[in-house]
Amino acid sequence: MTEKSKILVVGGTGYIGKFIVKASAEAGHPTFVLVRESTVSHPEKSKLIDSFKSSGVTLLYGDLNDHESLVKAVKEVDVVISTLGGQQIDDQLKLITAIKEAGNIKRFLPSEFGLDVDHHNAVEPAASFLNKKVNIRRTIEAEGIPYTYVCSYAFSGYFLSTFGQQNVTAPPRDKVVILGNGNVNAIFVSEEDVGTYTIKAVDDPRTLNKTLYLRPPSNILSFNQLVSLWEEKIKTTLEKIYIPEDQLLKNIQESSFPTNFILALSHAMLVREVSTTNDPSSGVEGSEIYPEVKYTSVDNYLDAFV
Amino acid sequence: MTEKSKILVVGGTGYIGKFIVKASAEAGHPTFVLVRESTVSHPEKSKLIDSFKSSGVTLLYGDLNDHESLVKAVKEVDVVISTLGGQQIDDQLKLITAIKEAGNIKRFLPSEFGLDVDHHNAVEPAASFLNKKVNIRRTIEAEGIPYTYVCSYAFSGYFLSTFGQQNVTAPPRDKVVILGNGNVNAIFVSEEDVGTYTIKAVDDPRTLNKTLYLRPPSNILSFNQLVSLWEEKIKTTLEKIYIPEDQLLKNIQESSFPTNFILALSHAMLVREVSTTNDPSSGVEGSEIYPEVKYTSVDNYLDAFV
């Protein structure tokens, strides 16, 4: 066995970042997290920072707006994983500049962890957002930086805890709003599994300059199938309120930012068909190439809420 | 009277843009809207485009990614108003480049129409979003382009129709979720009034290189005052569910994008204090300098929903 790559996570204290940091440390990779000095003293972040330290994670102080700090951090490692949030997609251009200058990075994983942005059918303003990720992809490729793009679709912990309903903290027990006709396939992957698969990919030649699609077969379900599964578990029939696609598109047009953005993202994730077949020339599927990972099925995930 | 400036609206078919286009045409300004060819044939936009045409508005074909088309459009007018949406704030850098090259623009109004971004107290990820608007301000100033920034806070039509509650289409009649303690002042301005005040400002030397704050005195209310006003109108006492600020901050930390973004914006608008006093060196207040405008009060606005 070769030595495990050293991994730097940029955005490691964020929503999905913390799962990737944890998976990296657990897999035995020397793991580094870029943090700003202000983050470490942030009351909401201190507990997380402490858990990083007790897992042997090394904090590197730096800032996306401090080029030298970025280059210095990048030079410490072999792999860079960005988990920067939705408002910081363009900031990754600064990270790419640093990676290019450092010259030592064997793999860069930009912040993706959602839809396959090269094949989205989103309407505005979600389209502009997804196209920022496309722009990052094209920049990475133009700079010749080795990459892997991870498409992990909907986060189970995030989506299944509410079924996308607003103002609730558990799956619905009386009524449920369904966008479109509910027959379109969606894909759900738990945050822990996103971490596990992502870390498996960093040293894998099969994912070099490819997309890693996470489409565990048991977790490809339509919204209607998801509701049926839940209804069986709670032995209740929910009232279903369908919002037809043309009504949803009208609502998007008539809403102000950021509501129009949320609705357009939901439309892209739940109403427009998500491709569930792989083009081998562009990517590989996680549960296929890592059959040893026992992923959490939607069925099991929902049991926690019964 | 001097001739009225020719006005180009970029983003004119968007949520607030259409109100500004309407106000411009009604005030007798030769009014131009930049549109992509695809927008004109967009089923959701065609009715709006028709209404523009029947108001005498001129469509100019162009695209933010087509520099020549931008320069050509800018050269047709005296004033450029950007009403680009939240996902396109950075795209205004392209517009600034075109304005600089054209060299004829007497006033540029970037897409603002919200909080005073130079004095926000937002947490991430809303902070990054508002800072993009700050970056646009600094770029305009560095390029020496004459400007007016319009801060119009919450849109009445958008906010008062739901009180910020999710999944509703009218103000609440049974219960209401209140972020923070509900005692912080918020400011509501109707979309029509945003249009009227904005167009008044474009040829006004008092707003040159200043911020136009829209803070109509009757429309500065705390959330608790707003709820009381509504309760009086519907002669009902609502159940009030308060979400304390520390809980809200925790929810922001624990949510994924875009929910964390929505919550952080709500926090910045409704929980952090919004300044309601003017610094005369940086700005003027709309209802003070245009007392002839009979703005729509929150009180009157709510009557429509009783």
XYZ file of C-alpha atoms in Angstrom:
612
model
C 0.000 0.000 0.000
C 1.233 3.449 -0.828
C 1.078 6.155 1.771
C -2.264 7.923 2.064
C -2.496 11.350 0.507
C -2.487 14.419 2.676
C -5.821 16.189 2.286
C -6.688 19.851 2.744
C -10.370 20.708 3.088
C -11.294 24.320 2.305
C -14.703 25.053 3.802
C -14.263 22.240 6.307
C -16.427 23.802 8.994
C -19.381 24.118 6.635
C -22.418 21.897 6.232
C -20.955 19.094 4.084
C -17.325 19.965 4.811
C -17.424 18.635 8.344
C -18.547 15.183 7.104
C -15.688 15.101 4.616
C -13.132 16.144 7.231
C -14.407 13.396 9.529
C -14.285 10.755 6.768
C -10.773 11.828 5.817
C -9.458 11.581 9.376
C -11.211 8.241 9.939
C -9.707 6.816 6.741
C -6.249 7.642 8.049
C -5.414 10.525 5.740
C -3.323 13.286 7.293
C -6.107 15.870 7.277
C -5.847 19.651 7.222
C -8.576 22.258 7.409
C -8.128 25.844 6.256
C -9.644 28.189 8.834
C -9.673 31.893 9.405
C -8.553 33.049 12.829
C -12.047 34.483 13.325
C -13.629 31.065 12.681
C -11.767 29.396 15.514
C -13.177 31.827 18.062
C -16.679 31.773 16.502
C -19.039 30.521 19.228
C -21.033 28.377 16.804
C -17.876 26.763 15.398
C -15.735 26.153 18.484
C -17.280 22.770 19.339
C -16.668 21.542 15.805
C -13.098 22.847 15.824
C -12.514 20.984 19.115
C -13.829 17.746 17.586
C -11.489 18.242 14.616
C -8.520 18.641 16.948
C -9.398 15.527 18.940
C -9.574 13.576 15.640
C -6.023 14.617 14.848
C -6.987 17.179 12.221
C -4.487 19.992 11.695
C -5.806 23.545 11.427
C -4.055 25.750 8.895
C -4.711 29.449 9.245
C -5.519 31.230 6.034
C -8.057 33.169 4.058
C -9.293 33.007 0.468
C -8.392 36.676 0.106
C -4.815 36.094 1.272
C -3.083 34.496 -1.709
C 0.169 33.710 0.126
C -1.708 31.917 2.914
C -3.497 29.789 0.321
C -0.323 28.816 -1.537
C 1.369 27.946 1.751
C -1.545 25.721 2.837
C -1.800 24.024 -0.562
C 1.936 23.227 -0.514
C 1.452 21.215 2.697
C -0.776 18.594 1.036
C -1.396 16.364 -1.997
C -5.146 16.758 -2.407
C -7.431 19.776 -2.030
C -11.166 19.349 -1.451
C -13.302 22.473 -1.592
C -16.589 22.409 0.275
C -17.189 26.132 0.042
C -20.825 27.164 0.262
C -23.194 28.332 -2.430
C -22.267 31.992 -1.992
C -18.563 31.245 -2.470
C -18.497 29.252 -5.697
C -16.673 32.006 -7.595
C -14.142 32.392 -4.753
C -12.750 29.055 -5.862
C -11.051 30.890 -8.721
C -8.650 32.219 -6.064
C -8.044 28.692 -4.832
C -7.363 27.487 -8.377
C -4.807 30.275 -8.842
C -3.060 29.132 -5.648
C -3.136 25.458 -6.696
C -1.670 26.373 -10.064
C 1.120 28.366 -8.449
C 1.876 25.711 -5.819
C 2.149 23.108 -8.562
C 2.114 20.053 -6.275
C -1.565 19.063 -6.154
C -2.380 15.560 -7.387
C -6.152 16.001 -7.192
C -8.567 18.866 -6.716
C -12.221 18.322 -5.861
C -14.170 21.572 -6.296
C -17.326 22.247 -4.324
C -19.992 20.263 -6.115
C -21.930 17.663 -4.071
C -25.206 18.237 -5.866
C -26.655 17.931 -9.357
C -24.477 17.205 -12.376
C -24.110 20.833 -13.383
C -22.964 20.044 -16.910
C -26.348 18.439 -17.558
C -28.807 20.528 -15.585
C -32.156 21.706 -16.924
C -32.638 24.424 -14.350
C -34.469 27.677 -14.990
C -33.259 31.044 -13.711
C -32.140 32.061 -11.174
C -30.941 28.523 -10.324
C -29.388 28.213 -13.797
C -26.972 31.090 -13.139
C -25.974 29.484 -9.856
C -25.295 26.077 -11.397
C -23.442 27.714 -14.283
C -20.975 29.183 -11.783
C -20.009 25.608 -10.936
C -19.708 24.870 -14.669
C -17.344 27.825 -14.990
C -15.185 26.417 -12.181
C -15.059 23.049 -13.983
C -13.943 24.656 -17.232
C -11.290 26.724 -15.430
C -9.851 23.639 -13.697
C -9.695 21.801 -17.009
C -8.124 24.759 -18.820
C -5.450 25.012 -16.118
C -4.699 21.292 -16.409
C -5.314 20.598 -12.707
C -6.135 16.909 -11.994
C -9.719 16.765 -10.697
C -12.672 14.721 -9.569
C -16.210 16.108 -9.566
C -18.526 14.516 -6.985
C -22.245 14.575 -7.842
C -24.168 13.474 -4.783
C -27.647 14.906 -5.498
C -29.897 15.480 -2.450
C -28.485 15.139 1.075
C -30.570 12.553 2.981
C -30.119 14.197 6.367
C -31.184 17.487 4.969
C -33.978 16.474 2.655
C -35.505 13.401 4.302
C -35.862 15.147 7.646
C -38.444 17.475 6.124
C -39.322 16.115 2.664
C -38.525 19.648 1.538
C -41.514 21.030 3.453
C -41.046 24.390 5.100
C -41.178 25.095 8.821
C -41.060 21.461 9.876
C -38.399 19.442 11.676
C -39.621 15.943 10.827
C -41.202 14.261 7.801
C -44.860 15.274 7.390
C -47.605 13.277 9.097
C -50.729 14.998 7.789
C -50.134 16.606 4.409
C -47.310 16.979 1.933
C -46.647 19.449 -0.882
C -45.379 17.697 -4.033
C -43.773 19.731 -6.809
C -44.684 18.618 -10.318
C -46.333 15.235 -10.754
C -44.050 13.502 -8.245
C -43.063 10.797 -10.720
C -39.570 12.047 -11.511
C -36.621 10.207 -9.990
C -34.567 11.925 -7.318
C -31.438 10.577 -5.624
C -30.696 10.755 -1.902
C -27.286 10.173 -0.316
C -26.532 10.552 3.377
C -23.972 13.163 4.362
C -21.792 10.495 6.006
C -21.805 8.460 2.789
C -20.898 11.547 0.744
C -17.856 11.850 3.030
C -16.920 8.186 2.743
C -17.213 7.942 -1.042
C -15.476 11.270 -1.602
C -12.437 10.256 0.441
C -12.262 6.878 -1.333
C -12.052 8.726 -4.647
C -9.104 11.016 -3.916
C -6.359 8.430 -4.514
C -8.272 6.330 -7.043
C -7.023 6.389 -10.661
C -10.535 5.420 -11.837
C -11.870 8.798 -10.725
C -8.989 10.877 -12.115
C -10.386 13.635 -14.326
C -13.803 12.020 -14.060
C -17.089 12.632 -12.330
C -17.920 10.420 -9.360
C -21.695 9.962 -9.458
C -23.273 8.831 -6.205
C -26.426 7.013 -7.219
C -26.887 4.119 -4.792
C -29.566 1.970 -6.463
C -31.831 1.748 -3.393
C -31.786 5.505 -3.089
C -33.190 6.424 -6.479
C -36.840 7.174 -5.832
C -39.552 9.429 -7.125
C -41.195 11.783 -4.664
C -44.376 9.715 -4.909
C -42.410 6.553 -4.093
C -40.767 8.322 -1.171
C -44.147 9.405 0.193
C -45.543 5.864 -0.229
C -42.573 4.419 1.638
C -43.115 6.873 4.470
C -46.872 6.273 4.545
C -46.246 2.533 4.954
C -43.892 3.192 7.848
C -46.249 5.492 9.736
C -49.381 3.584 8.630
C -51.081 6.819 7.615
C -52.226 8.220 4.288
C -51.054 11.787 3.762
C -53.037 14.493 2.022
C -51.109 15.263 -1.176
C -51.027 18.788 -2.536
C -49.569 18.774 -6.048
C -48.130 21.955 -7.536
C -48.079 21.401 -11.321
C -44.896 22.380 -13.127
C -46.493 25.281 -15.013
C -47.792 26.730 -11.744
C -44.357 26.305 -10.171
C -42.696 28.079 -13.116
C -45.212 30.906 -12.727
C -44.447 31.112 -8.993
C -40.722 31.315 -9.784
C -41.365 34.181 -12.216
C -43.508 36.076 -9.734
C -41.275 35.680 -6.660
C -38.475 37.922 -5.542
C -34.973 36.748 -4.663
C -34.237 34.532 -2.760
C -37.612 32.730 -2.887
C -37.415 32.440 -6.681
C -33.978 30.873 -6.265
C -35.157 28.246 -3.769
C -38.133 27.361 -5.940
C -35.967 27.112 -9.062
C -33.488 24.823 -7.270
C -36.350 22.609 -6.075
C -37.674 22.556 -9.629
C -34.266 21.441 -10.944
C -33.908 18.741 -8.266
C -37.456 17.354 -8.102
C -39.398 18.248 -11.231
C -36.847 18.028 -14.030
C -35.626 14.496 -14.696
C -32.210 13.700 -13.167
C -30.181 11.318 -15.326
C -29.563 8.023 -13.551
C -27.405 6.361 -16.178
C -23.652 6.763 -16.429
C -21.740 7.825 -19.459
C -18.530 5.808 -18.836
C -16.468 8.360 -20.719
C -17.333 11.076 -18.229
C -17.809 9.287 -14.964
C -18.072 6.313 -12.633
C -20.724 5.417 -10.077
C -19.723 5.212 -6.406
C -21.672 2.162 -5.236
C -20.421 0.261 -8.304
C -16.725 0.949 -7.849
C -16.818 0.821 -4.031
C -19.183 -2.105 -3.358
C -17.558 -2.524 0.068
C -19.270 0.667 1.303
C -22.486 -0.223 3.092
C -24.409 2.910 2.273
C -27.429 4.060 4.239
C -30.606 3.375 2.291
C -33.488 5.819 2.225
C -35.589 3.066 3.769
C -33.255 2.787 6.764
C -32.835 6.517 6.994
C -36.582 7.053 7.356
C -36.809 4.506 10.185
C -35.127 7.026 12.469
C -38.142 9.318 12.143
C -40.955 6.779 12.680
C -37.434 72.113 -17.701
C -34.593 70.184 -19.234
C -35.318 67.151 -21.360
C -35.820 63.914 -19.431
C -32.916 61.500 -19.402
C -33.047 58.396 -21.511
C -33.041 55.370 -19.217
C -31.814 51.833 -19.879
C -32.968 49.150 -17.433
C -30.819 46.004 -17.350
C -32.822 43.227 -15.717
C -36.070 44.978 -16.594
C -38.139 41.812 -16.856
C -37.184 40.737 -13.327
C -39.098 41.082 -10.082
C -38.320 44.732 -9.220
C -37.151 45.676 -12.722
C -40.641 45.653 -14.191
C -41.834 48.227 -11.622
C -38.912 50.498 -12.459
C -39.508 50.197 -16.209
C -43.178 51.068 -15.647
C -42.316 54.087 -13.462
C -39.768 55.310 -15.999
C -42.216 55.127 -18.896
C -44.990 56.748 -16.854
C -42.696 59.617 -15.847
C -42.068 60.336 -19.518
C -38.476 59.125 -19.760
C -37.541 57.514 -23.056
C -37.191 53.995 -21.628
C -35.128 51.103 -22.933
C -34.887 47.536 -21.667
C -31.999 45.221 -22.451
C -33.354 41.802 -23.374
C -31.928 38.622 -24.777
C -33.634 37.246 -27.864
C -34.517 34.156 -25.803
C -36.315 36.302 -23.217
C -38.734 37.764 -25.729
C -39.978 34.323 -26.731
C -40.024 33.044 -23.126
C -43.653 32.027 -22.426
C -43.542 33.451 -18.886
C -42.164 36.788 -20.097
C -44.113 37.454 -23.294
C -47.066 39.153 -21.560
C -44.699 41.500 -19.729
C -42.792 42.280 -22.922
C -46.103 43.099 -24.630
C -47.029 45.482 -21.816
C -43.633 47.176 -22.158
C -44.201 47.688 -25.872
C -47.655 49.148 -25.349
C -46.150 51.607 -22.832
C -43.740 52.829 -25.504
C -40.700 51.053 -24.059
C -37.953 50.210 -26.559
C -36.395 46.759 -26.423
C -32.658 46.614 -27.060
C -31.270 43.192 -27.836
C -28.135 42.300 -25.968
C -26.500 40.018 -23.452
C -24.216 40.576 -20.471
C -21.735 38.191 -22.050
C -21.669 40.135 -25.317
C -19.552 43.203 -24.574
C -20.239 44.939 -27.874
C -23.993 44.600 -27.415
C -23.685 46.178 -23.969
C -21.598 49.127 -25.146
C -24.020 49.728 -28.010
C -27.044 49.690 -25.673
C -25.358 51.948 -23.112
C -24.463 54.478 -25.812
C -28.187 54.918 -26.602
C -29.030 56.391 -23.180
C -28.026 58.765 -20.377
C -28.830 56.638 -17.324
C -28.384 52.926 -16.645
C -30.394 51.189 -13.924
C -29.433 47.610 -13.090
C -32.100 45.432 -11.523
C -30.222 42.176 -12.019
C -31.158 39.422 -9.595
C -29.279 38.044 -6.619
C -27.431 35.447 -8.670
C -26.115 38.096 -11.081
C -24.585 40.702 -8.779
C -21.050 39.980 -9.975
C -22.174 40.128 -13.622
C -22.532 43.874 -13.121
C -18.745 44.105 -13.422
C -19.287 43.471 -17.147
C -21.849 46.265 -17.259
C -19.441 48.623 -15.481
C -16.756 47.831 -18.052
C -19.201 48.691 -20.837
C -20.307 51.924 -19.109
C -16.683 52.931 -18.675
C -15.931 52.272 -22.339
C -19.077 54.028 -23.590
C -18.158 57.072 -21.509
C -21.531 58.836 -21.859
C -23.446 57.726 -18.760
C -24.563 60.512 -16.413
C -25.835 58.160 -13.702
C -25.595 54.464 -12.917
C -27.830 52.764 -10.376
C -26.518 49.293 -9.571
C -28.844 46.534 -8.389
C -29.417 47.308 -4.723
C -33.039 47.800 -3.564
C -32.499 46.172 -0.185
C -30.446 46.729 2.959
C -27.691 49.319 3.133
C -24.916 46.874 2.326
C -22.149 49.149 3.594
C -23.678 48.897 7.077
C -25.013 45.364 7.291
C -24.554 43.100 10.288
C -25.335 39.884 8.453
C -23.816 36.521 9.282
C -22.657 34.050 6.641
C -23.711 33.048 4.076
C -25.762 36.266 3.706
C -22.657 38.335 4.505
C -20.836 37.066 1.403
C -23.874 37.904 -0.709
C -24.185 41.467 0.609
C -20.434 41.948 0.263
C -20.758 41.292 -3.465
C -22.910 44.417 -3.636
C -20.272 46.265 -1.599
C -17.654 45.196 -4.142
C -19.811 46.600 -6.957
C -20.098 49.913 -5.076
C -16.320 50.169 -4.644
C -15.727 49.321 -8.315
C -18.157 52.028 -9.484
C -16.450 54.571 -7.239
C -12.962 53.520 -8.340
C -13.982 53.884 -11.990
C -15.395 57.357 -11.336
C -18.861 56.506 -12.684
C -21.602 58.858 -11.342
C -23.960 56.753 -9.211
C -26.954 56.549 -6.914
C -27.502 53.606 -4.553
C -31.151 52.942 -3.693
C -31.784 51.252 -0.337
C -35.417 50.245 -0.186
C -35.374 47.515 2.493
C -38.260 44.991 2.411
C -40.674 44.956 -0.526
C -44.228 45.405 0.816
C -45.876 43.318 -1.874
C -43.482 40.506 -1.268
C -43.188 40.578 2.500
C -46.585 41.781 3.689
C -48.420 39.200 1.610
C -46.964 36.447 3.781
C -45.271 38.129 6.777
C -42.275 36.011 5.734
C -44.150 32.801 6.585
C -43.548 29.853 4.300
C -46.154 28.121 2.150
C -48.791 30.795 2.562
C -50.270 33.259 0.110
C -51.859 35.693 2.557
C -50.886 37.124 5.950
C -51.361 34.572 8.764
C -54.706 34.300 10.556
C -53.912 31.686 13.190
C -50.236 31.680 14.117
C -47.100 33.550 13.152
C -43.391 32.718 13.452
C -41.375 35.716 14.708
C -37.588 35.717 14.379
C -35.750 37.178 17.360
C -37.723 39.220 19.881
C -39.769 41.016 17.234
C -38.866 44.444 18.614
C -36.373 45.450 15.948
C -37.459 48.006 13.364
C -37.945 46.888 9.780
C -38.830 49.100 6.810
C -41.382 48.236 4.124
C -41.717 49.989 0.769
C -44.134 48.966 -1.958
C -42.650 47.892 -5.267
C -44.538 50.662 -7.086
C -43.071 53.253 -4.715
C -39.566 51.840 -5.212
C -40.106 52.475 -8.925
C -41.440 55.996 -8.429
C -38.702 57.166 -6.038
C -35.945 55.538 -8.087
C -36.978 57.308 -11.279
C -37.269 60.640 -9.441
C -33.660 60.245 -8.332
C -32.000 59.682 -11.705
C -31.873 63.367 -12.768
C -31.671 64.828 -9.255
C -28.367 66.500 -8.263
C -29.189 65.813 -4.584
C -28.796 62.071 -5.153
C -25.627 62.295 -7.270
C -22.979 60.014 -5.776
C -25.237 59.465 -2.758
C -27.438 56.787 -1.324
C -31.187 57.263 -1.648
C -32.694 55.723 1.480
C -36.388 54.858 1.256
C -37.647 55.010 4.827
C -41.176 56.390 4.694
C -41.936 57.254 8.336
C -45.259 55.354 8.510
C -43.540 52.258 7.190
C -40.909 51.791 9.879
C -42.340 49.116 12.158
C -41.130 46.282 14.315
C -42.425 42.804 13.541
C -44.430 42.920 16.778
C -45.995 46.238 15.719
C -46.780 44.791 12.312
C -48.489 41.778 13.885
C -50.482 44.054 16.241
C -51.626 46.183 13.344
C -52.766 43.082 11.488
C -54.476 41.629 14.564
C -56.486 44.852 14.925
C -57.568 44.668 11.315
C -58.705 41.044 11.447
C -59.969 41.323 15.062
C -58.102 38.132 15.989
C -55.186 37.401 18.305
C -52.521 35.265 16.611
C -50.479 32.587 18.305
C -46.892 33.894 18.326
C -43.997 31.491 17.981
C -40.751 33.290 18.779
C -37.426 31.909 17.543
C -34.749 33.495 19.755
C -31.703 34.873 17.971
C -29.298 32.275 19.397
C -31.587 29.479 18.177
C -31.796 31.122 14.751
C -27.997 31.413 14.562
C -27.732 27.730 15.466
C -30.285 26.845 12.765
C -28.242 28.833 10.226
C -25.106 26.905 11.208
C -26.847 23.550 10.958
C -28.639 24.106 7.643
C -27.374 23.407 4.165
C -27.395 25.892 1.297
C -29.769 27.488 0.349
C -31.788 27.251 3.582
C -28.902 28.704 5.604
C -28.808 31.602 3.144
C -32.527 32.368 3.470
C -32.342 32.212 7.252
C -29.262 34.447 7.351
C -30.955 37.026 5.104
C -34.046 36.992 7.339
C -31.759 37.415 10.334
C -30.088 40.445 8.722
C -33.445 42.000 7.774
C -35.553 41.271 10.860
C -33.339 40.473 13.843
C -30.361 42.799 13.451
C -31.217 46.461 13.890
C -31.600 48.405 10.625
C -30.414 51.994 10.940
C -33.272 54.452 10.463
C -31.300 57.687 10.697
C -29.558 59.350 7.781
C -25.965 60.388 7.631
C -26.370 63.467 5.376
C -22.842 63.026 4.042
C -23.701 59.643 2.547
C -27.360 59.888 1.670
C -30.783 61.456 1.479
C -34.203 60.073 2.396
C -36.804 59.647 -0.334
C -39.976 60.768 1.449
C -38.117 63.861 2.716
C -36.802 65.067 -0.630
C -39.884 63.980 -2.608
C -42.753 64.940 -0.285
C -45.069 65.096 -3.297
C -44.994 61.283 -3.585
C -48.006 59.807 -1.790
C -46.435 56.549 -0.757
C -48.470 53.477 0.183
C -48.427 52.983 3.946
C -48.145 49.556 5.510
C -51.504 50.241 7.119
C -53.153 50.771 3.732
C -51.281 47.898 2.168
C -52.618 45.444 4.743
C -56.223 46.555 4.120
C -56.102 44.699 0.808
C -55.754 41.399 2.676
C -58.473 41.865 5.315
